[in-house]
mmCIF file of C-alpha atoms in Angstrom:
data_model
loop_
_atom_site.group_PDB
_atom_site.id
_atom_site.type_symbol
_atom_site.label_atom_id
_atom_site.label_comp_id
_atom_site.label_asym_id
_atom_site.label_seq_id
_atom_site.Cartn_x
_atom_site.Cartn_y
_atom_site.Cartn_z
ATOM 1 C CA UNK A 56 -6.905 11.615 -4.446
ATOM 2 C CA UNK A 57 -9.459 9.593 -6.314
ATOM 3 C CA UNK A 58 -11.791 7.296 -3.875
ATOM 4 C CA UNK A 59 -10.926 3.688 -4.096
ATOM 5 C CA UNK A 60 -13.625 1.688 -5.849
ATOM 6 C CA UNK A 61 -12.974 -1.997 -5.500
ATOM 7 C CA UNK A 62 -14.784 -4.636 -7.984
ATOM 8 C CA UNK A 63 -18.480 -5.724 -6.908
ATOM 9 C CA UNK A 64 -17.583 -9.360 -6.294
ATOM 10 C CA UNK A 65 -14.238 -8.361 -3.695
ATOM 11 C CA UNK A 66 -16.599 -6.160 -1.943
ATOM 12 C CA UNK A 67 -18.794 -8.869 -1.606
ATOM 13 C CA UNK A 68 -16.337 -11.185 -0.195
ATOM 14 C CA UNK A 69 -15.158 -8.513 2.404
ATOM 15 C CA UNK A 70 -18.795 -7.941 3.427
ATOM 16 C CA UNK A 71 -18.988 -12.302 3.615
ATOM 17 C CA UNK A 72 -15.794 -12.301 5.669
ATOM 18 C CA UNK A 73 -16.433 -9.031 7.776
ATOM 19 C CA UNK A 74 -19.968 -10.554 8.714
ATOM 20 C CA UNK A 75 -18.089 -13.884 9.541
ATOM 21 C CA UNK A 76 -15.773 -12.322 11.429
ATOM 22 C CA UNK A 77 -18.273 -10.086 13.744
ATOM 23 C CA UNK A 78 -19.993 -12.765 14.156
ATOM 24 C CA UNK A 79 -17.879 -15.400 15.566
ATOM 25 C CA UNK A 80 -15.144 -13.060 17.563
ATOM 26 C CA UNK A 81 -17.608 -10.514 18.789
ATOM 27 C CA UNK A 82 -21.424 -12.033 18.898
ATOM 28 C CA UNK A 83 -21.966 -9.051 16.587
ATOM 29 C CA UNK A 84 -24.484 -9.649 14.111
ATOM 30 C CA UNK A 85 -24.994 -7.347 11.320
ATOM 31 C CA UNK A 86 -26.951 -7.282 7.956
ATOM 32 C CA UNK A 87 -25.175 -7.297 4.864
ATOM 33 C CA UNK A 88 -26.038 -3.309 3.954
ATOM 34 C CA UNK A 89 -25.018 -2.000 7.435
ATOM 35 C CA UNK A 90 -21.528 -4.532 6.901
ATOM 36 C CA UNK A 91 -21.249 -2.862 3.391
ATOM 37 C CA UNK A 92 -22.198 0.750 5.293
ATOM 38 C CA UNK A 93 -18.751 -0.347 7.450
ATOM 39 C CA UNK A 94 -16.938 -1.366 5.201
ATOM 40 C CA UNK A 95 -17.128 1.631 3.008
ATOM 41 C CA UNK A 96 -16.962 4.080 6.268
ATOM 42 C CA UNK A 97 -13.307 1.664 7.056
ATOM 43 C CA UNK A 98 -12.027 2.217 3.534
ATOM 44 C CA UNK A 99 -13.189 6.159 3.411
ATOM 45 C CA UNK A 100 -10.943 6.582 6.890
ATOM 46 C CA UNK A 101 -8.427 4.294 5.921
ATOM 47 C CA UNK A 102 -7.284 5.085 2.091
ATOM 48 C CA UNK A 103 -5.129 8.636 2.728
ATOM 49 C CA UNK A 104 -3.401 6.852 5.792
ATOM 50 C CA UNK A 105 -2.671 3.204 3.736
ATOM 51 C CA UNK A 106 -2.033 5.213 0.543
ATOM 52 C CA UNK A 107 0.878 7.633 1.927
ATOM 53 C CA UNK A 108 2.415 5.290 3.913
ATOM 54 C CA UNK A 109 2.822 2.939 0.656
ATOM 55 C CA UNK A 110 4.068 6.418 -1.415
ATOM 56 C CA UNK A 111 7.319 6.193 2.060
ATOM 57 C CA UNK A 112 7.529 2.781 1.423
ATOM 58 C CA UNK A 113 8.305 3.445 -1.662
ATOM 59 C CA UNK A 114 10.145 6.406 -1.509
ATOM 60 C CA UNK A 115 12.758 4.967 0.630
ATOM 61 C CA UNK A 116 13.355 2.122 -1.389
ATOM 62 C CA UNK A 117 13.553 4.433 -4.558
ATOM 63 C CA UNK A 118 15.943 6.699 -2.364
ATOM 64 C CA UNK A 119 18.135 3.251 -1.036
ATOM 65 C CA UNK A 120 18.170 1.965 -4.705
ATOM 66 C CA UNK A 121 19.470 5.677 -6.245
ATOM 67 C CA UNK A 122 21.956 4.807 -3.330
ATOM 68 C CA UNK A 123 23.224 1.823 -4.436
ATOM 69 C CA UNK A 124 23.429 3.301 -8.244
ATOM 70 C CA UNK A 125 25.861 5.755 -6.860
ATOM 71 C CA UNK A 126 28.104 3.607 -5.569
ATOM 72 C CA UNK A 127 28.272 1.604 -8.900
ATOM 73 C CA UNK A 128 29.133 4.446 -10.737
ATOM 74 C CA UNK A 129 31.526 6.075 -8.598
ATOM 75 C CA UNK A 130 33.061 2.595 -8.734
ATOM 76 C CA UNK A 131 33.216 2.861 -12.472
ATOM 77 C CA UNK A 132 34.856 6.044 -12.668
ATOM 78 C CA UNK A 133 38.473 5.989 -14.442
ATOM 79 C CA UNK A 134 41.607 6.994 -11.985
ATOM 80 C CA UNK A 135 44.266 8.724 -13.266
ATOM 81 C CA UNK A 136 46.592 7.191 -15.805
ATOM 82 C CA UNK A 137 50.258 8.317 -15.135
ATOM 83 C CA UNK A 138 53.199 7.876 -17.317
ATOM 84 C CA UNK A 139 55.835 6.197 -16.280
#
């Protein structure tokens, strides 16, 4: 799988946000290269886990939609005709 590279200017909003964050719910303070150091560490562990679980999210609704196409064409199938 190909490492997840996000634009320079959303990283930089995460790193903003994440150093907002640690610092007002934790006390933590941290510079912005040891936040970016995080961040990427958080992404590196997170992608495989975030990534399969959208590839079952999207299996299953590919699998309940092939469902539903089923049922609309067995309901277009053609009985029978008998001759009277």
């Amino acid at each position: 799988m190909k490492p997840l590279k996000l634009p320079r200017e959303e990283k930089e909003l995460l790193i903003d946000d994440l150093q907002g964050h640690l610092d007002m719910d934790h006390g933590i303070t941290l510079g912005r290269l040891a936040t970016e150091q995080l961040i990427d560490y958080m992404f590196q562990q997170l992608t495989a886990p975030i990534y399969n679980q959208a590839i079952e999210d999207a299996s299953r609704t590919m699998m309940e939609r092939m469902g539903s196409l089923e049922d609309d064409l067995y309901a277009m199938k053609i009985t029978k005709i008998t001759r009277r």
